[in-house]
PDB file of C-alpha atoms in Angstrom:
ATOM      1  CA  PRO A  21      92.934 164.457 105.637  1.00  0.00           C
ATOM      2  CA  THR A  22      90.217 164.523 108.294  1.00  0.00           C
ATOM      3  CA  THR A  23      88.959 162.143 110.892  1.00  0.00           C
ATOM      4  CA  SER A  24      86.210 162.002 113.490  1.00  0.00           C
ATOM      5  CA  ALA A  25      87.322 162.938 116.984  1.00  0.00           C
ATOM      6  CA  SER A  26      85.132 160.173 118.336  1.00  0.00           C
ATOM      7  CA  ALA A  27      86.453 157.451 116.049  1.00  0.00           C
ATOM      8  CA  SER A  28      88.565 154.769 117.663  1.00  0.00           C
ATOM      9  CA  SER A  29      90.480 152.101 115.807  1.00  0.00           C
ATOM     10  CA  TYR A  30      92.614 149.053 116.374  1.00  0.00           C
ATOM     11  CA  CYS A  31      94.018 146.095 114.472  1.00  0.00           C
ATOM     12  CA  THR A  32      94.273 142.502 115.630  1.00  0.00           C
ATOM     13  CA  MET A  33      95.554 139.362 113.975  1.00  0.00           C
ATOM     14  CA  SER A  34      92.586 137.762 112.251  1.00  0.00           C
ATOM     15  CA  ALA A  35      93.889 134.255 111.549  1.00  0.00           C
ATOM     16  CA  GLY A  36      91.115 131.868 112.523  1.00  0.00           C
ATOM     17  CA  ASP A  37      88.648 134.684 113.118  1.00  0.00           C
ATOM     18  CA  PRO A  38      85.184 133.329 112.185  1.00  0.00           C
ATOM     19  CA  ASN A  39      84.033 136.880 111.419  1.00  0.00           C
ATOM     20  CA  LYS A  40      86.815 137.471 108.919  1.00  0.00           C
ATOM     21  CA  ALA A  41      85.472 138.762 105.612  1.00  0.00           C
ATOM     22  CA  PRO A  42      87.347 139.537 102.386  1.00  0.00           C
ATOM     23  CA  LYS A  43      85.656 142.933 101.943  1.00  0.00           C
ATOM     24  CA  GLY A  44      85.217 145.894 104.253  1.00  0.00           C
ATOM     25  CA  CYS A  45      81.952 145.976 106.197  1.00  0.00           C
ATOM     26  CA  LEU A  46      80.056 148.735 108.018  1.00  0.00           C
ATOM     27  CA  LEU A  47      77.801 147.358 110.735  1.00  0.00           C
ATOM     28  CA  TYR A  48      75.768 148.066 113.828  1.00  0.00           C
ATOM     29  CA  GLU A  49      76.602 145.809 116.752  1.00  0.00           C
ATOM     30  CA  LEU A  50      73.761 145.252 119.199  1.00  0.00           C
ATOM     31  CA  PRO A  51      74.600 146.174 122.805  1.00  0.00           C
ATOM     32  CA  PHE A  52      76.428 143.347 124.559  1.00  0.00           C
ATOM     33  CA  PRO A  53      73.549 142.486 126.964  1.00  0.00           C
ATOM     34  CA  ASP A  54      71.221 142.065 123.978  1.00  0.00           C
ATOM     35  CA  ARG A  55      73.748 139.936 122.090  1.00  0.00           C
ATOM     36  CA  ALA A  56      74.075 137.676 125.111  1.00  0.00           C
ATOM     37  CA  ARG A  57      70.303 137.543 125.592  1.00  0.00           C
ATOM     38  CA  LEU A  58      69.652 136.581 121.970  1.00  0.00           C
ATOM     39  CA  SER A  59      72.333 133.899 121.856  1.00  0.00           C
ATOM     40  CA  ASP A  60      70.962 132.421 125.100  1.00  0.00           C
ATOM     41  CA  LEU A  61      67.385 132.544 123.768  1.00  0.00           C
ATOM     42  CA  PHE A  62      68.191 130.737 120.525  1.00  0.00           C
ATOM     43  CA  SER A  63      70.552 128.284 122.198  1.00  0.00           C
ATOM     44  CA  LYS A  64      67.593 127.093 124.267  1.00  0.00           C
ATOM     45  CA  MET A  65      65.191 127.303 121.346  1.00  0.00           C
ATOM     46  CA  MET A  66      67.233 125.391 118.733  1.00  0.00           C
ATOM     47  CA  PRO A  67      67.891 121.634 119.022  1.00  0.00           C
ATOM     48  CA  ASP A  68      71.573 120.895 118.459  1.00  0.00           C
ATOM     49  CA  CYS A  69      70.687 118.477 115.669  1.00  0.00           C
ATOM     50  CA  LEU A  70      69.380 121.394 113.568  1.00  0.00           C
ATOM     51  CA  LEU A  71      72.430 123.640 113.949  1.00  0.00           C
ATOM     52  CA  ALA A  72      75.004 123.987 111.185  1.00  0.00           C
ATOM     53  CA  ILE A  73      77.937 123.933 113.576  1.00  0.00           C
ATOM     54  CA  ASP A  74      80.494 124.250 110.762  1.00  0.00           C
ATOM     55  CA  GLN A  75      78.935 127.629 109.909  1.00  0.00           C
ATOM     56  CA  GLY A  76      78.907 128.866 113.505  1.00  0.00           C
ATOM     57  CA  GLY A  77      75.624 127.468 114.841  1.00  0.00           C
ATOM     58  CA  ILE A  78      74.145 130.092 117.145  1.00  0.00           C
ATOM     59  CA  GLU A  79      75.201 133.652 116.292  1.00  0.00           C
ATOM     60  CA  ARG A  80      77.044 135.051 119.322  1.00  0.00           C
ATOM     61  CA  ASN A  81      77.710 138.538 117.973  1.00  0.00           C
ATOM     62  CA  ALA A  82      74.347 139.737 116.687  1.00  0.00           C
ATOM     63  CA  HIS A  83      74.710 142.698 114.355  1.00  0.00           C
ATOM     64  CA  VAL A  84      73.066 144.433 111.415  1.00  0.00           C
ATOM     65  CA  THR A  85      75.187 144.941 108.315  1.00  0.00           C
ATOM     66  CA  VAL A  86      74.724 148.427 106.871  1.00  0.00           C
ATOM     67  CA  GLY A  87      77.101 147.983 103.958  1.00  0.00           C
ATOM     68  CA  TYR A  88      79.295 145.095 102.813  1.00  0.00           C
ATOM     69  CA  GLY A  89      81.505 145.467  99.763  1.00  0.00           C
ATOM     70  CA  PHE A  90      84.252 148.015 100.456  1.00  0.00           C
ATOM     71  CA  SER A  91      87.514 147.213  98.668  1.00  0.00           C
ATOM     72  CA  PRO A  92      89.982 146.192 101.422  1.00  0.00           C
ATOM     73  CA  GLU A  93      92.904 147.684  99.467  1.00  0.00           C
ATOM     74  CA  ILE A  94      91.393 151.177  99.651  1.00  0.00           C
ATOM     75  CA  GLU A  95      91.253 153.121 102.921  1.00  0.00           C
ATOM     76  CA  VAL A  96      87.793 154.636 103.127  1.00  0.00           C
ATOM     77  CA  GLU A  97      87.690 155.393 106.841  1.00  0.00           C
ATOM     78  CA  ASP A  98      88.123 159.158 106.560  1.00  0.00           C
ATOM     79  CA  GLU A  99      85.436 159.372 103.898  1.00  0.00           C
ATOM     80  CA  LEU A 100      83.136 157.281 106.104  1.00  0.00           C
ATOM     81  CA  ALA A 101      83.836 159.647 108.983  1.00  0.00           C
ATOM     82  CA  ALA A 102      82.711 162.592 106.838  1.00  0.00           C
ATOM     83  CA  LEU A 103      79.544 160.812 105.686  1.00  0.00           C
ATOM     84  CA  LEU A 104      78.596 159.519 109.142  1.00  0.00           C
ATOM     85  CA  ALA A 105      79.199 162.946 110.683  1.00  0.00           C
ATOM     86  CA  GLU A 106      76.110 164.017 108.754  1.00  0.00           C
ATOM     87  CA  THR A 107      74.063 160.988 109.849  1.00  0.00           C
ATOM     88  CA  LYS A 108      71.820 161.073 112.909  1.00  0.00           C
ATOM     89  CA  PRO A 109      71.447 158.054 115.224  1.00  0.00           C
ATOM     90  CA  ILE A 110      69.416 155.349 113.513  1.00  0.00           C
ATOM     91  CA  SER A 111      66.220 153.838 114.911  1.00  0.00           C
ATOM     92  CA  LEU A 112      65.506 150.200 114.115  1.00  0.00           C
ATOM     93  CA  ALA A 113      63.049 147.528 115.161  1.00  0.00           C
ATOM     94  CA  PHE A 114      62.938 143.765 114.825  1.00  0.00           C
ATOM     95  CA  GLY A 115      60.238 142.098 112.764  1.00  0.00           C
ATOM     96  CA  GLU A 116      59.496 138.412 112.308  1.00  0.00           C
ATOM     97  CA  LEU A 117      62.075 135.693 111.785  1.00  0.00           C
ATOM     98  CA  GLY A 118      62.961 134.854 108.208  1.00  0.00           C
ATOM     99  CA  LYS A 119      65.579 132.842 106.365  1.00  0.00           C
ATOM    100  CA  PHE A 120      68.112 132.998 103.559  1.00  0.00           C
ATOM    101  CA  GLU A 121      68.987 129.820 101.710  1.00  0.00           C
ATOM    102  CA  ALA A 122      72.692 129.124 101.150  1.00  0.00           C
ATOM    103  CA  PRO A 123      74.026 126.137  99.185  1.00  0.00           C
ATOM    104  CA  THR A 124      74.945 124.206 102.335  1.00  0.00           C
ATOM    105  CA  HIS A 125      72.873 125.753 105.144  1.00  0.00           C
ATOM    106  CA  VAL A 126      70.055 128.091 106.143  1.00  0.00           C
ATOM    107  CA  CYS A 127      70.634 131.526 107.650  1.00  0.00           C
ATOM    108  CA  LEU A 128      67.880 132.283 110.177  1.00  0.00           C
ATOM    109  CA  HIS A 129      67.529 135.987 110.846  1.00  0.00           C
ATOM    110  CA  ALA A 130      65.347 138.635 112.430  1.00  0.00           C
ATOM    111  CA  GLN A 131      64.015 141.114 109.917  1.00  0.00           C
ATOM    112  CA  VAL A 132      65.056 144.688 110.696  1.00  0.00           C
ATOM    113  CA  ILE A 133      62.685 147.568 110.028  1.00  0.00           C
ATOM    114  CA  SER A 134      64.575 150.838 109.614  1.00  0.00           C
ATOM    115  CA  PRO A 135      63.943 153.328 106.799  1.00  0.00           C
ATOM    116  CA  GLU A 136      66.906 155.366 108.072  1.00  0.00           C
ATOM    117  CA  MET A 137      69.294 152.432 107.738  1.00  0.00           C
ATOM    118  CA  VAL A 138      68.022 151.664 104.251  1.00  0.00           C
ATOM    119  CA  ASP A 139      68.545 155.314 103.315  1.00  0.00           C
ATOM    120  CA  LEU A 140      72.116 155.235 104.673  1.00  0.00           C
ATOM    121  CA  HIS A 141      72.907 152.078 102.706  1.00  0.00           C
ATOM    122  CA  TYR A 142      71.903 153.655  99.409  1.00  0.00           C
ATOM    123  CA  ARG A 143      73.707 156.886 100.299  1.00  0.00           C
ATOM    124  CA  ILE A 144      76.855 154.795 100.779  1.00  0.00           C
ATOM    125  CA  ARG A 145      76.386 153.263  97.338  1.00  0.00           C
ATOM    126  CA  GLY A 146      76.078 156.680  95.755  1.00  0.00           C
ATOM    127  CA  TYR A 147      78.860 158.266  97.795  1.00  0.00           C
ATOM    128  CA  PHE A 148      81.546 155.628  97.252  1.00  0.00           C
ATOM    129  CA  GLY A 149      80.765 154.482  93.723  1.00  0.00           C
ATOM    130  CA  ASP A 150      83.320 151.913  92.524  1.00  0.00           C
ATOM    131  CA  LYS A 151      84.928 151.763  95.986  1.00  0.00           C
ATOM    132  CA  PHE A 152      81.829 149.924  97.208  1.00  0.00           C
ATOM    133  CA  LYS A 153      80.749 146.860  95.227  1.00  0.00           C
ATOM    134  CA  CYS A 154      77.626 145.201  96.577  1.00  0.00           C
ATOM    135  CA  THR A 155      76.627 141.895  95.004  1.00  0.00           C
ATOM    136  CA  HIS A 156      72.940 142.279  95.927  1.00  0.00           C
ATOM    137  CA  PRO A 157      70.819 144.814  94.018  1.00  0.00           C
ATOM    138  CA  ASN A 158      68.411 145.310  96.937  1.00  0.00           C
ATOM    139  CA  PHE A 159      69.172 145.910 100.601  1.00  0.00           C
ATOM    140  CA  HIS A 160      67.207 143.982 103.236  1.00  0.00           C
ATOM    141  CA  PRO A 161      68.565 144.758 106.716  1.00  0.00           C
ATOM    142  CA  HIS A 162      68.516 141.814 109.104  1.00  0.00           C
ATOM    143  CA  ALA A 163      70.230 140.355 112.151  1.00  0.00           C
ATOM    144  CA  THR A 164      71.341 136.735 111.837  1.00  0.00           C
ATOM    145  CA  VAL A 165      70.463 134.653 114.910  1.00  0.00           C
ATOM    146  CA  ALA A 166      71.470 131.119 113.852  1.00  0.00           C
ATOM    147  CA  TYR A 167      72.874 128.984 111.059  1.00  0.00           C
ATOM    148  CA  LEU A 168      70.825 125.837 110.488  1.00  0.00           C
ATOM    149  CA  LYS A 169      71.199 122.690 108.457  1.00  0.00           C
ATOM    150  CA  LYS A 170      69.090 122.487 105.325  1.00  0.00           C
ATOM    151  CA  SER A 171      66.063 120.488 106.439  1.00  0.00           C
ATOM    152  CA  PRO A 172      62.249 120.792 106.527  1.00  0.00           C
ATOM    153  CA  GLU A 173      62.477 121.361 110.303  1.00  0.00           C
ATOM    154  CA  ALA A 174      64.049 124.791 109.709  1.00  0.00           C
ATOM    155  CA  GLU A 175      60.723 126.035 108.353  1.00  0.00           C
ATOM    156  CA  GLN A 176      59.107 125.929 111.800  1.00  0.00           C
ATOM    157  CA  PHE A 177      60.980 129.074 112.847  1.00  0.00           C
ATOM    158  CA  VAL A 178      60.097 131.209 109.826  1.00  0.00           C
ATOM    159  CA  GLY A 179      57.476 133.792 110.758  1.00  0.00           C
ATOM    160  CA  ASP A 180      58.149 133.496 114.497  1.00  0.00           C
ATOM    161  CA  MET A 181      57.226 136.831 116.141  1.00  0.00           C
ATOM    162  CA  ARG A 182      58.944 136.550 119.508  1.00  0.00           C
ATOM    163  CA  LEU A 183      61.427 139.338 118.691  1.00  0.00           C
ATOM    164  CA  SER A 184      58.967 141.503 116.781  1.00  0.00           C
ATOM    165  CA  GLY A 185      58.678 145.043 118.121  1.00  0.00           C
ATOM    166  CA  GLU A 186      62.013 145.140 119.942  1.00  0.00           C
ATOM    167  CA  THR A 187      63.604 148.515 119.247  1.00  0.00           C
ATOM    168  CA  PHE A 188      67.160 149.840 119.252  1.00  0.00           C
ATOM    169  CA  LEU A 189      68.883 153.154 118.631  1.00  0.00           C
ATOM    170  CA  ALA A 190      72.171 152.849 116.756  1.00  0.00           C
ATOM    171  CA  ARG A 191      74.411 155.653 117.996  1.00  0.00           C
ATOM    172  CA  GLU A 192      77.630 154.043 116.740  1.00  0.00           C
ATOM    173  CA  LEU A 193      78.639 152.060 113.679  1.00  0.00           C
ATOM    174  CA  VAL A 194      81.744 149.915 113.254  1.00  0.00           C
ATOM    175  CA  TYR A 195      83.858 149.585 110.111  1.00  0.00           C
ATOM    176  CA  SER A 196      85.659 146.249 109.964  1.00  0.00           C
ATOM    177  CA  VAL A 197      88.144 145.163 107.307  1.00  0.00           C
ATOM    178  CA  ASP A 198      90.933 142.620 106.897  1.00  0.00           C
ATOM    179  CA  ARG A 199      94.261 144.119 105.847  1.00  0.00           C
ATOM    180  CA  GLY A 200      97.401 142.054 105.518  1.00  0.00           C
ATOM    181  CA  GLY A 201      96.198 139.348 107.894  1.00  0.00           C
ATOM    182  CA  LYS A 202      95.010 141.836 110.496  1.00  0.00           C
ATOM    183  CA  ARG A 203      91.431 142.571 111.433  1.00  0.00           C
ATOM    184  CA  CYS A 204      91.071 146.356 111.632  1.00  0.00           C
ATOM    185  CA  ARG A 205      88.060 147.986 113.267  1.00  0.00           C
ATOM    186  CA  ARG A 206      87.079 151.605 113.619  1.00  0.00           C
ATOM    187  CA  THR A 207      84.088 152.894 115.529  1.00  0.00           C
ATOM    188  CA  PHE A 208      82.175 156.031 114.509  1.00  0.00           C
ATOM    189  CA  VAL A 209      79.705 158.000 116.612  1.00  0.00           C
ATOM    190  CA  LEU A 210      76.869 159.064 114.342  1.00  0.00           C
ATOM    191  CA  GLY A 211      76.433 162.826 113.983  1.00  0.00           C
ATOM    192  CA  GLN A 212      79.861 163.553 115.478  1.00  0.00           C
ATOM    193  CA  PRO A 213      81.502 166.576 113.793  1.00  0.00           C
ATOM    194  CA  VAL A 214      84.613 165.890 111.741  1.00  0.00           C
ATOM    195  CA  LEU A 215      87.792 167.484 113.048  1.00  0.00           C
ATOM    196  CA  SER A 216      91.145 167.955 111.441  1.00  0.00           C
ATOM    197  CA  GLU A 217      93.733 165.222 111.918  1.00  0.00           C
ATOM    198  CA  SER A 218      95.963 167.499 114.027  1.00  0.00           C
ATOM    199  CA  VAL A 219      93.096 168.416 116.385  1.00  0.00           C
ATOM    200  CA  SER A 220      92.109 164.762 116.683  1.00  0.00           C
ATOM    201  CA  ARG A 221      95.663 163.788 117.664  1.00  0.00           C
ATOM    202  CA  PHE A 222      95.680 166.658 120.157  1.00  0.00           C
ATOM    203  CA  LEU A 223      92.476 165.421 121.778  1.00  0.00           C
ATOM    204  CA  ALA A 224      93.536 161.786 121.683  1.00  0.00           C
ATOM    205  CA  ALA A 225      96.701 162.673 123.585  1.00  0.00           C
ATOM    206  CA  GLY A 226      94.551 163.855 126.463  1.00  0.00           C
ATOM    207  CA  THR A 227      95.832 167.426 126.373  1.00  0.00           C
ATOM    208  CA  LYS A 228      93.527 169.990 127.938  1.00  0.00           C
ATOM    209  CA  MET A 229      92.710 173.111 125.955  1.00  0.00           C
ATOM    210  CA  GLN A 230      93.098 176.424 127.714  1.00  0.00           C
ATOM    211  CA  PHE A 231      91.303 179.461 126.349  1.00  0.00           C
ATOM    212  CA  VAL A 232      92.408 182.986 127.164  1.00  0.00           C
TER     213      VAL A 232
END
């Protein structure tokens, strides 16, 4: 088996975790300052009476899902490491605000423009086959900013351009999955060569190589 030398992983108890999901998910997390900035922006922008608090209200951990649908029973991390080792950092830009309708609420999101991310999503589908089961035939990258109640007032935010043109460079992606009541996360640096498991353990131990 192989693993990326740059990949880090940990598991935490996920009971009560609002981000818990039944399937494995590969995502790009915006840098922390940008997550804080966006949550502050939309907290001031959205009246409390419009927020679907039971769904989370304002999104505090803005991210872009690259692929959702990995079977949690199957460990795909090493295969992801191999695929992402061949993937360069991904450029993306925000577009206008849009919405998805759910049965009980509205998901307000910033459209994400990124041909490279779309390409990676479909490469994942082809690479993993039955190990990755996506319920949506088409991939539309986006970053959720708020969960709103279903009401006509939600329409006022659709088409808003205040985030349009903001750009990011995704150098790392995170794989998150729930296993046995624990939330497991592993971070991959895009384009990082894949090393053997023994070399990775050697490097992780902090041992210095000496060449003669």
